[in-house]
mmCIF file of C-alpha atoms in Angstrom:
data_model
loop_
_atom_site.group_PDB
_atom_site.id
_atom_site.type_symbol
_atom_site.label_atom_id
_atom_site.label_comp_id
_atom_site.label_asym_id
_atom_site.label_seq_id
_atom_site.Cartn_x
_atom_site.Cartn_y
_atom_site.Cartn_z
ATOM 1 C CA MET A 1 211.901 -14.210 196.996
ATOM 2 C CA LEU A 2 210.070 -13.830 200.916
ATOM 3 C CA THR A 3 212.185 -13.835 203.822
ATOM 4 C CA VAL A 4 210.454 -15.766 207.038
ATOM 5 C CA VAL A 5 212.060 -14.155 211.159
ATOM 6 C CA HIS A 6 210.288 -14.626 213.947
ATOM 7 C CA THR A 7 210.252 -12.111 216.696
ATOM 8 C CA GLY A 8 209.925 -12.556 220.410
ATOM 9 C CA ILE A 9 207.268 -11.834 222.120
ATOM 10 C CA LEU A 10 209.427 -8.908 224.326
ATOM 11 C CA VAL A 11 211.529 -7.768 222.010
ATOM 12 C CA SER A 12 209.829 -7.322 218.397
ATOM 13 C CA SER A 13 213.146 -6.409 216.869
ATOM 14 C CA LEU A 14 214.635 -9.775 218.083
ATOM 15 C CA VAL A 15 215.459 -11.848 214.731
ATOM 16 C CA PHE A 16 215.530 -15.029 215.605
ATOM 17 C CA MET A 17 216.390 -17.004 212.178
ATOM 18 C CA LEU A 18 216.604 -15.311 209.092
ATOM 19 C CA PHE A 19 215.413 -17.204 205.874
ATOM 20 C CA PRO A 20 215.298 -16.564 202.218
ATOM 21 C CA VAL A 21 212.703 -18.515 200.380
ATOM 22 C CA ARG A 22 212.028 -18.103 197.247
ATOM 23 C CA ILE A 23 208.721 -17.210 195.580
ATOM 24 C CA ASN A 24 208.905 -19.929 192.950
ATOM 25 C CA SER A 25 209.546 -22.915 195.295
ATOM 26 C CA ILE A 26 207.929 -21.228 199.015
ATOM 27 C CA PHE A 27 206.258 -24.904 199.610
ATOM 28 C CA ARG A 28 209.278 -26.364 199.632
ATOM 29 C CA SER A 29 211.596 -24.115 201.652
ATOM 30 C CA SER A 30 209.374 -22.708 203.586
ATOM 31 C CA CYS A 31 208.140 -26.912 204.956
ATOM 32 C CA GLU A 32 211.941 -26.882 205.399
ATOM 33 C CA MET A 33 212.513 -23.199 207.481
ATOM 34 C CA VAL A 34 209.375 -24.623 209.916
ATOM 35 C CA SER A 35 211.648 -27.756 210.598
ATOM 36 C CA LYS A 36 214.360 -26.338 211.803
ATOM 37 C CA SER A 37 212.117 -24.065 213.664
ATOM 38 C CA THR A 38 211.369 -24.867 217.462
ATOM 39 C CA ASN A 39 207.928 -25.126 218.067
ATOM 40 C CA GLU A 40 208.611 -22.550 221.015
ATOM 41 C CA LYS A 41 209.185 -19.697 218.635
ATOM 42 C CA LEU A 42 207.004 -20.375 216.084
ATOM 43 C CA LYS A 43 204.547 -20.045 218.499
ATOM 44 C CA GLN A 44 205.964 -16.696 219.881
ATOM 45 C CA GLY A 45 204.799 -15.244 216.651
ATOM 46 C CA ILE A 46 206.047 -14.991 212.835
ATOM 47 C CA ALA A 47 207.401 -12.106 210.649
ATOM 48 C CA VAL A 48 207.455 -12.333 207.036
ATOM 49 C CA ARG A 49 209.339 -10.152 204.633
ATOM 50 C CA PHE A 50 209.357 -10.417 200.775
ATOM 51 C CA HIS A 51 212.960 -9.953 199.289
ATOM 52 C CA GLY A 52 213.202 -6.935 197.757
ATOM 53 C CA GLU A 53 210.127 -5.129 199.868
ATOM 54 C CA GLU A 54 210.118 -3.046 202.835
ATOM 55 C CA GLY A 55 207.265 -3.993 204.208
ATOM 56 C CA MET A 56 206.438 -6.337 206.481
ATOM 57 C CA GLY A 57 203.689 -7.098 209.462
ATOM 58 C CA GLN A 58 199.844 -9.317 209.473
ATOM 59 C CA GLY A 59 199.302 -8.293 205.917
ATOM 60 C CA VAL A 60 202.227 -10.235 204.747
ATOM 61 C CA VAL A 61 201.865 -12.692 207.251
ATOM 62 C CA ARG A 62 198.315 -13.023 205.782
ATOM 63 C CA GLU A 63 199.394 -13.193 202.051
ATOM 64 C CA TRP A 64 201.842 -15.530 203.107
ATOM 65 C CA PHE A 65 199.823 -18.286 204.760
ATOM 66 C CA ASP A 66 197.378 -17.549 201.713
ATOM 67 C CA ILE A 67 199.667 -18.547 199.308
ATOM 68 C CA LEU A 68 201.000 -21.588 201.135
ATOM 69 C CA SER A 69 197.333 -22.674 201.116
ATOM 70 C CA ASN A 70 197.138 -22.566 198.192
ATOM 71 C CA GLU A 71 200.003 -24.675 197.189
ATOM 72 C CA ILE A 72 198.947 -26.945 199.829
ATOM 73 C CA ILE A 73 195.971 -28.579 197.031
ATOM 74 C CA ASN A 74 198.210 -27.512 194.459
ATOM 75 C CA PRO A 75 198.101 -30.787 191.925
ATOM 76 C CA ASP A 76 201.406 -30.453 191.110
ATOM 77 C CA TYR A 77 201.792 -32.682 195.577
ATOM 78 C CA ALA A 78 199.508 -34.694 194.867
ATOM 79 C CA LEU A 79 198.251 -34.494 198.515
ATOM 80 C CA PHE A 80 194.555 -32.996 197.948
ATOM 81 C CA THR A 81 191.754 -33.604 195.614
ATOM 82 C CA GLN A 82 188.732 -32.118 194.498
ATOM 83 C CA SER A 83 185.676 -32.933 195.702
ATOM 84 C CA ALA A 84 182.550 -33.619 193.081
ATOM 85 C CA ASP A 85 181.315 -30.521 193.533
ATOM 86 C CA GLY A 86 184.781 -28.878 192.813
ATOM 87 C CA THR A 87 184.271 -26.596 196.061
ATOM 88 C CA THR A 88 186.236 -28.648 199.038
ATOM 89 C CA PHE A 89 189.525 -30.589 199.032
ATOM 90 C CA GLN A 90 190.078 -33.973 200.522
ATOM 91 C CA PRO A 91 193.316 -36.359 200.804
ATOM 92 C CA ASN A 92 194.232 -38.028 197.410
ATOM 93 C CA SER A 93 194.574 -41.823 198.105
ATOM 94 C CA ASN A 94 197.130 -42.167 195.908
ATOM 95 C CA SER A 95 198.923 -39.223 197.202
ATOM 96 C CA SER A 96 202.180 -41.989 197.158
ATOM 97 C CA VAL A 97 202.550 -40.682 194.174
ATOM 98 C CA ASN A 98 204.566 -38.428 195.755
ATOM 99 C CA PRO A 99 207.321 -39.251 197.263
ATOM 100 C CA ASP A 100 207.781 -37.102 199.925
ATOM 101 C CA HIS A 101 204.065 -36.742 199.547
ATOM 102 C CA LEU A 102 203.616 -37.603 203.931
ATOM 103 C CA ASN A 103 206.570 -35.291 205.090
ATOM 104 C CA TYR A 104 203.892 -33.011 203.563
ATOM 105 C CA PHE A 105 200.599 -33.631 205.040
ATOM 106 C CA ARG A 106 202.526 -33.645 208.077
ATOM 107 C CA PHE A 107 203.996 -29.346 207.004
ATOM 108 C CA ALA A 108 200.337 -28.973 205.774
ATOM 109 C CA GLY A 109 199.053 -29.650 209.432
ATOM 110 C CA GLN A 110 201.671 -27.910 210.697
ATOM 111 C CA ILE A 111 200.902 -24.741 208.578
ATOM 112 C CA LEU A 112 197.128 -25.224 209.763
ATOM 113 C CA GLY A 113 198.014 -25.796 213.207
ATOM 114 C CA LEU A 114 199.542 -22.339 212.648
ATOM 115 C CA ALA A 115 197.209 -20.346 211.192
ATOM 116 C CA LEU A 116 194.663 -21.620 213.831
ATOM 117 C CA TYR A 117 197.037 -20.594 216.504
ATOM 118 C CA HIS A 118 197.913 -17.150 215.401
ATOM 119 C CA ARG A 119 193.779 -16.650 214.515
ATOM 120 C CA GLN A 120 195.624 -16.295 210.652
ATOM 121 C CA LEU A 121 192.093 -17.501 208.354
ATOM 122 C CA VAL A 122 193.307 -20.359 205.165
ATOM 123 C CA ASN A 123 192.217 -20.067 201.846
ATOM 124 C CA ILE A 124 191.804 -23.433 201.188
ATOM 125 C CA TYR A 125 187.690 -25.554 202.327
ATOM 126 C CA PHE A 126 187.827 -29.374 202.902
ATOM 127 C CA THR A 127 185.343 -32.253 202.568
ATOM 128 C CA ARG A 128 183.203 -32.503 205.637
ATOM 129 C CA SER A 129 184.704 -35.922 206.239
ATOM 130 C CA PHE A 130 188.278 -34.407 206.674
ATOM 131 C CA TYR A 131 187.078 -32.200 208.828
ATOM 132 C CA LYS A 132 185.444 -34.989 211.071
ATOM 133 C CA HIS A 133 188.943 -36.693 211.172
ATOM 134 C CA ILE A 134 190.383 -33.722 212.748
ATOM 135 C CA LEU A 135 187.849 -33.613 215.271
ATOM 136 C CA GLY A 136 188.418 -37.457 215.900
ATOM 137 C CA ILE A 137 184.578 -37.676 214.879
ATOM 138 C CA PRO A 138 183.249 -40.554 212.849
ATOM 139 C CA VAL A 139 182.486 -40.519 209.133
ATOM 140 C CA ASN A 140 179.258 -41.842 208.499
ATOM 141 C CA TYR A 141 177.637 -42.744 204.710
ATOM 142 C CA GLN A 142 176.684 -39.469 203.169
ATOM 143 C CA ASP A 143 179.839 -38.037 203.617
ATOM 144 C CA VAL A 144 180.746 -40.455 200.779
ATOM 145 C CA SER A 145 178.156 -37.800 198.793
ATOM 146 C CA SER A 146 181.494 -35.366 198.706
ATOM 147 C CA ILE A 147 183.963 -37.842 196.814
ATOM 148 C CA ASP A 148 180.990 -39.951 194.567
ATOM 149 C CA PRO A 149 177.739 -38.996 195.163
ATOM 150 C CA GLU A 150 175.874 -41.995 192.881
ATOM 151 C CA TYR A 151 178.177 -44.259 195.273
ATOM 152 C CA ALA A 152 176.562 -42.470 198.276
ATOM 153 C CA LYS A 153 173.176 -42.487 196.466
ATOM 154 C CA ASN A 154 173.266 -46.052 196.248
ATOM 155 C CA LEU A 155 174.157 -46.977 199.794
ATOM 156 C CA GLN A 156 170.923 -45.024 201.619
ATOM 157 C CA TRP A 157 169.002 -46.849 198.578
ATOM 158 C CA ILE A 158 170.467 -50.505 200.667
ATOM 159 C CA LEU A 159 169.427 -48.332 203.908
ATOM 160 C CA ASP A 160 166.321 -47.710 202.615
ATOM 161 C CA ASN A 161 165.053 -50.940 201.123
ATOM 162 C CA ASP A 162 164.834 -54.831 201.902
ATOM 163 C CA ILE A 163 167.241 -56.201 199.484
ATOM 164 C CA SER A 164 166.547 -59.796 201.184
ATOM 165 C CA ASP A 165 165.321 -61.153 197.694
ATOM 166 C CA LEU A 166 167.309 -58.565 194.942
ATOM 167 C CA GLY A 167 169.622 -61.145 194.188
ATOM 168 C CA LEU A 168 171.883 -58.653 194.542
ATOM 169 C CA GLU A 169 175.009 -60.875 196.013
ATOM 170 C CA LEU A 170 177.272 -58.193 197.419
ATOM 171 C CA THR A 171 179.823 -59.776 199.867
ATOM 172 C CA PHE A 172 181.644 -57.859 202.306
ATOM 173 C CA SER A 173 184.957 -56.568 200.238
ATOM 174 C CA VAL A 174 184.784 -54.107 197.354
ATOM 175 C CA GLU A 175 187.113 -53.578 194.658
ATOM 176 C CA THR A 176 189.564 -50.417 194.404
ATOM 177 C CA ASP A 177 190.864 -48.881 192.071
ATOM 178 C CA VAL A 178 194.375 -48.424 193.177
ATOM 179 C CA PHE A 179 196.525 -46.389 190.475
ATOM 180 C CA GLY A 180 194.634 -47.848 187.471
ATOM 181 C CA ALA A 181 194.104 -51.439 188.541
ATOM 182 C CA MET A 182 191.309 -52.815 190.084
ATOM 183 C CA GLU A 183 192.204 -54.672 193.805
ATOM 184 C CA GLU A 184 189.487 -56.474 196.019
ATOM 185 C CA VAL A 185 189.716 -55.261 199.465
ATOM 186 C CA PRO A 186 188.317 -57.237 202.119
ATOM 187 C CA LEU A 187 185.816 -54.616 204.679
ATOM 188 C CA LYS A 188 186.710 -57.092 207.459
ATOM 189 C CA PRO A 189 188.228 -60.711 208.297
ATOM 190 C CA GLY A 190 187.695 -62.977 205.568
ATOM 191 C CA GLY A 191 185.210 -60.438 203.845
ATOM 192 C CA THR A 192 185.112 -61.885 199.908
ATOM 193 C CA SER A 193 182.913 -64.776 201.717
ATOM 194 C CA ILE A 194 180.278 -63.575 203.897
ATOM 195 C CA LEU A 195 176.685 -62.385 202.021
ATOM 196 C CA VAL A 196 175.376 -59.296 202.497
ATOM 197 C CA THR A 197 171.540 -59.398 204.267
ATOM 198 C CA GLN A 198 169.016 -58.071 205.536
ATOM 199 C CA ASP A 199 170.454 -57.885 209.057
ATOM 200 C CA ASN A 200 174.411 -56.745 208.556
ATOM 201 C CA LYS A 201 173.243 -54.740 205.586
ATOM 202 C CA ALA A 202 174.012 -51.708 208.525
ATOM 203 C CA GLU A 203 177.233 -52.666 209.051
ATOM 204 C CA TYR A 204 178.595 -53.316 205.848
ATOM 205 C CA VAL A 205 177.026 -49.840 204.498
ATOM 206 C CA GLN A 206 179.361 -48.384 207.499
ATOM 207 C CA LEU A 207 182.931 -50.653 206.548
ATOM 208 C CA VAL A 208 182.315 -49.508 203.836
ATOM 209 C CA THR A 209 182.280 -45.991 203.575
ATOM 210 C CA GLU A 210 185.634 -46.385 206.658
ATOM 211 C CA LEU A 211 187.262 -47.277 203.873
ATOM 212 C CA ARG A 212 186.524 -44.930 200.943
ATOM 213 C CA MET A 213 186.722 -41.825 203.700
ATOM 214 C CA THR A 214 189.242 -43.404 206.385
ATOM 215 C CA ARG A 215 191.423 -46.276 205.448
ATOM 216 C CA ALA A 216 192.604 -45.676 202.167
ATOM 217 C CA ILE A 217 193.658 -42.005 203.494
ATOM 218 C CA GLN A 218 194.749 -43.444 206.985
ATOM 219 C CA PRO A 219 198.672 -42.968 206.602
ATOM 220 C CA GLN A 220 197.722 -38.772 205.874
ATOM 221 C CA ILE A 221 195.398 -38.404 208.181
ATOM 222 C CA ASN A 222 197.660 -39.491 210.870
ATOM 223 C CA ALA A 223 200.752 -37.393 209.142
ATOM 224 C CA PHE A 224 198.685 -33.653 209.058
ATOM 225 C CA LEU A 225 197.010 -34.505 212.700
ATOM 226 C CA GLN A 226 200.362 -35.334 213.550
ATOM 227 C CA GLY A 227 201.835 -31.665 211.985
ATOM 228 C CA PHE A 228 198.669 -30.093 213.640
ATOM 229 C CA HIS A 229 198.227 -31.328 216.671
ATOM 230 C CA THR A 230 201.757 -29.677 217.471
ATOM 231 C CA PHE A 231 199.835 -26.324 217.872
ATOM 232 C CA ILE A 232 196.713 -27.279 218.425
ATOM 233 C CA PRO A 233 195.846 -30.229 220.775
ATOM 234 C CA PRO A 234 193.096 -32.534 220.361
ATOM 235 C CA SER A 235 191.274 -31.931 224.063
ATOM 236 C CA LEU A 236 190.525 -27.988 222.956
ATOM 237 C CA ILE A 237 189.964 -28.573 219.102
ATOM 238 C CA GLN A 238 187.799 -31.177 220.138
ATOM 239 C CA LEU A 239 185.101 -28.209 221.769
ATOM 240 C CA PHE A 240 183.967 -27.669 218.095
ATOM 241 C CA ASP A 241 182.214 -29.855 215.521
ATOM 242 C CA GLU A 242 182.854 -29.795 211.684
ATOM 243 C CA TYR A 243 180.874 -26.193 210.951
ATOM 244 C CA GLU A 244 182.743 -24.357 213.559
ATOM 245 C CA LEU A 245 186.558 -25.561 212.614
ATOM 246 C CA GLU A 246 185.769 -24.939 208.882
ATOM 247 C CA LEU A 247 184.575 -21.667 210.583
ATOM 248 C CA LEU A 248 188.046 -20.966 212.240
ATOM 249 C CA LEU A 249 190.096 -21.951 209.890
ATOM 250 C CA SER A 250 189.341 -20.666 206.812
ATOM 251 C CA GLY A 251 186.210 -17.939 207.619
ATOM 252 C CA MET A 252 182.988 -16.945 206.008
ATOM 253 C CA PRO A 253 183.582 -18.045 201.895
ATOM 254 C CA GLU A 254 184.227 -14.399 200.016
ATOM 255 C CA ILE A 255 181.833 -14.425 197.047
ATOM 256 C CA ASP A 256 183.159 -12.413 193.701
ATOM 257 C CA VAL A 257 180.075 -10.782 192.450
ATOM 258 C CA GLN A 258 182.012 -9.527 189.337
ATOM 259 C CA ASP A 259 182.466 -13.196 188.611
ATOM 260 C CA TRP A 260 178.595 -14.491 189.830
ATOM 261 C CA CYS A 261 177.652 -11.763 187.223
ATOM 262 C CA ARG A 262 179.606 -13.116 184.640
ATOM 263 C CA ASN A 263 178.782 -16.529 184.322
ATOM 264 C CA THR A 264 174.933 -16.327 184.925
ATOM 265 C CA GLU A 265 172.962 -17.609 181.939
ATOM 266 C CA TYR A 266 169.416 -16.409 181.568
ATOM 267 C CA THR A 267 166.210 -18.544 180.435
ATOM 268 C CA SER A 268 162.818 -18.675 180.012
ATOM 269 C CA GLY A 269 162.396 -14.489 178.699
ATOM 270 C CA TYR A 270 164.968 -13.388 180.875
ATOM 271 C CA ASP A 271 168.207 -11.249 179.775
ATOM 272 C CA ALA A 272 170.984 -9.535 181.204
ATOM 273 C CA GLN A 273 168.872 -6.521 180.176
ATOM 274 C CA GLU A 274 165.871 -7.187 181.828
ATOM 275 C CA PRO A 275 165.029 -4.712 184.814
ATOM 276 C CA VAL A 276 163.700 -7.476 186.857
ATOM 277 C CA ILE A 277 168.069 -8.927 186.251
ATOM 278 C CA GLN A 278 169.251 -5.365 187.137
ATOM 279 C CA TRP A 279 167.894 -4.926 189.821
ATOM 280 C CA PHE A 280 168.249 -8.551 191.201
ATOM 281 C CA TRP A 281 172.129 -7.582 190.931
ATOM 282 C CA GLU A 282 171.805 -4.173 192.312
ATOM 283 C CA VAL A 283 170.263 -6.562 195.556
ATOM 284 C CA VAL A 284 172.884 -8.826 195.455
ATOM 285 C CA LYS A 285 176.295 -6.054 195.559
ATOM 286 C CA SER A 286 173.691 -4.489 198.538
ATOM 287 C CA LEU A 287 173.452 -7.910 199.745
ATOM 288 C CA THR A 288 175.423 -8.850 203.157
ATOM 289 C CA GLN A 289 178.343 -11.446 202.347
ATOM 290 C CA GLU A 290 176.285 -13.805 204.770
ATOM 291 C CA GLU A 291 173.152 -13.221 202.674
ATOM 292 C CA ARG A 292 174.970 -13.607 200.131
ATOM 293 C CA ILE A 293 176.272 -16.830 200.681
ATOM 294 C CA LEU A 294 172.155 -17.470 202.302
ATOM 295 C CA LEU A 295 171.739 -16.905 198.585
ATOM 296 C CA LEU A 296 174.243 -19.365 196.811
ATOM 297 C CA GLN A 297 173.079 -22.189 199.051
ATOM 298 C CA PHE A 298 169.245 -21.234 198.110
ATOM 299 C CA VAL A 299 169.951 -22.113 194.423
ATOM 300 C CA THR A 300 173.150 -24.323 194.499
ATOM 301 C CA GLY A 301 173.074 -26.686 197.724
ATOM 302 C CA SER A 302 176.274 -25.458 198.741
ATOM 303 C CA SER A 303 177.682 -22.441 200.809
ATOM 304 C CA ARG A 304 180.771 -22.462 198.463
ATOM 305 C CA VAL A 305 182.272 -21.505 195.089
ATOM 306 C CA PRO A 306 183.878 -23.460 192.953
ATOM 307 C CA HIS A 307 187.537 -23.608 193.376
ATOM 308 C CA GLY A 308 188.518 -21.029 189.506
ATOM 309 C CA GLY A 309 185.022 -19.277 190.170
ATOM 310 C CA PHE A 310 181.827 -19.364 188.777
ATOM 311 C CA ALA A 311 182.555 -20.774 185.484
ATOM 312 C CA TYR A 312 183.058 -23.790 187.403
ATOM 313 C CA LEU A 313 180.339 -24.102 189.098
ATOM 314 C CA MET A 314 179.070 -28.100 188.810
ATOM 315 C CA GLY A 315 175.354 -29.290 188.312
ATOM 316 C CA GLY A 316 173.724 -32.954 188.609
ATOM 317 C CA SER A 317 175.170 -33.319 185.444
ATOM 318 C CA GLY A 318 178.736 -31.676 185.077
ATOM 319 C CA LEU A 319 179.314 -27.998 184.350
ATOM 320 C CA GLN A 320 175.946 -26.052 184.698
ATOM 321 C CA LYS A 321 176.307 -22.222 185.311
ATOM 322 C CA PHE A 322 173.940 -20.171 187.829
ATOM 323 C CA THR A 323 170.615 -19.606 185.913
ATOM 324 C CA VAL A 324 168.517 -17.144 186.581
ATOM 325 C CA ALA A 325 164.296 -17.862 185.101
ATOM 326 C CA ALA A 326 161.738 -16.026 185.268
ATOM 327 C CA VAL A 327 158.284 -16.935 186.688
ATOM 328 C CA PRO A 328 154.845 -14.541 186.486
ATOM 329 C CA TYR A 329 154.569 -12.746 189.323
ATOM 330 C CA THR A 330 151.779 -13.053 191.754
ATOM 331 C CA PRO A 331 151.490 -11.155 195.342
ATOM 332 C CA ASN A 332 153.994 -12.258 198.100
ATOM 333 C CA LEU A 333 155.288 -14.800 195.646
ATOM 334 C CA LEU A 334 158.619 -16.348 196.461
ATOM 335 C CA PRO A 335 161.435 -16.866 194.539
ATOM 336 C CA THR A 336 161.723 -20.887 194.423
ATOM 337 C CA SER A 337 164.982 -22.856 192.528
ATOM 338 C CA SER A 338 166.135 -26.140 191.698
ATOM 339 C CA THR A 339 169.857 -27.036 192.855
ATOM 340 C CA CYS A 340 170.348 -29.893 190.025
ATOM 341 C CA ILE A 341 170.896 -27.162 188.249
ATOM 342 C CA ASN A 342 171.916 -24.664 189.453
ATOM 343 C CA MET A 343 168.134 -22.447 188.713
ATOM 344 C CA LEU A 344 166.588 -19.197 190.333
ATOM 345 C CA LYS A 345 162.938 -18.836 189.162
ATOM 346 C CA LEU A 346 162.435 -15.792 189.878
ATOM 347 C CA PRO A 347 159.134 -13.599 189.450
ATOM 348 C CA GLU A 348 158.777 -10.921 187.553
ATOM 349 C CA TYR A 349 158.478 -8.367 190.514
ATOM 350 C CA PRO A 350 157.394 -5.095 189.921
ATOM 351 C CA SER A 351 160.099 -2.680 191.450
ATOM 352 C CA GLN A 352 163.506 -3.320 193.103
ATOM 353 C CA ASP A 353 162.005 -3.109 197.019
ATOM 354 C CA VAL A 354 159.172 -5.762 196.556
ATOM 355 C CA LEU A 355 162.499 -8.290 194.458
ATOM 356 C CA ARG A 356 164.393 -7.518 197.854
ATOM 357 C CA ASP A 357 162.069 -7.930 200.263
ATOM 358 C CA ARG A 358 160.790 -11.637 198.607
ATOM 359 C CA LEU A 359 164.183 -12.723 198.099
ATOM 360 C CA LEU A 360 165.012 -11.943 201.786
ATOM 361 C CA VAL A 361 162.313 -13.514 203.292
ATOM 362 C CA ALA A 362 163.341 -16.389 201.085
ATOM 363 C CA LEU A 363 166.625 -16.797 202.155
ATOM 364 C CA HIS A 364 165.717 -15.875 205.966
ATOM 365 C CA CYS A 365 162.766 -17.687 207.019
ATOM 366 C CA GLY A 366 163.212 -21.000 205.932
ATOM 367 C CA SER A 367 161.562 -20.661 203.063
ATOM 368 C CA TYR A 368 163.239 -23.823 200.664
ATOM 369 C CA GLY A 369 161.698 -23.626 197.878
ATOM 370 C CA TYR A 370 163.531 -26.580 195.758
ATOM 371 C CA THR A 371 162.114 -27.687 192.819
ATOM 372 C CA MET A 372 162.892 -30.874 190.642
ATOM 373 C CA ALA A 373 164.204 -29.478 187.352
#
């Protein structure tokens, strides 16, 4: 059990409210606590004490925010669903299976707003489209790839090709899964009888995007923003773009090198005992956090580790572990990668120093040697 105490700015020992929260119901109890507090007192400061422990201070506050951010994405509450690659989260369009879902979305917005207000980081990363919703930035068809990569490719194909004589017979409507039943939803008034043509296909793609990424979760977005704006006004947050907002809320992703090494496979002549592989992991351990993120992005196309660790890394056709493949060495040869299968093609360098130098050149100088598998 923990106790949450509000402290004034001038008299830090002044207890505004003492509220017991059991650790096994921290989400609901904290939601109730926040709803009973005034915004002014929540802005003044938050002190947290775990029941049975003497410790207080910023470390305990950080732990409270960390636990709550993990609870926000707890599938038991049905508030958020994982993105296609398992690294980010998006509001669940079917969250109404939880009768309290909108109250909980409002609470989730309050927690993230409070965290940002008090300069605390949360342990959760959202899809680019959801950050855009927080900022009031329109989504585009490329944002669809976070929840349905194949559908995004289809939209891209429509935009890139002349559809005049293909007989697609598309209309301004789509079939949507609502609790297991397919329903036809018009994209605009009379959409079921309006054909998609070469002239209006861009409008169709944008409306499909808005349906999938915005209209389907509009009540959830509105409830979240109602809570978030309690502490962070729109005029302030709109100074940032979606990338900056992610860093403000969640900071730089932490990468567990031991977990990374444990969940890596080797091919084309490499194994875990090869000197080049031993050198590689020594270099990875010596990299800065930013450089590790660059390496992860270089090989997988994503800067984040999936929820649950490297064992859940996704490739183009499902789970696909990080893989290092041997490549014959020639002087000045740089590493390359196949992002669709999370493969680093690492030359058989003659020393650890050469390996480090060539790897850093690839990461820092924009030599993104992506290849098709």
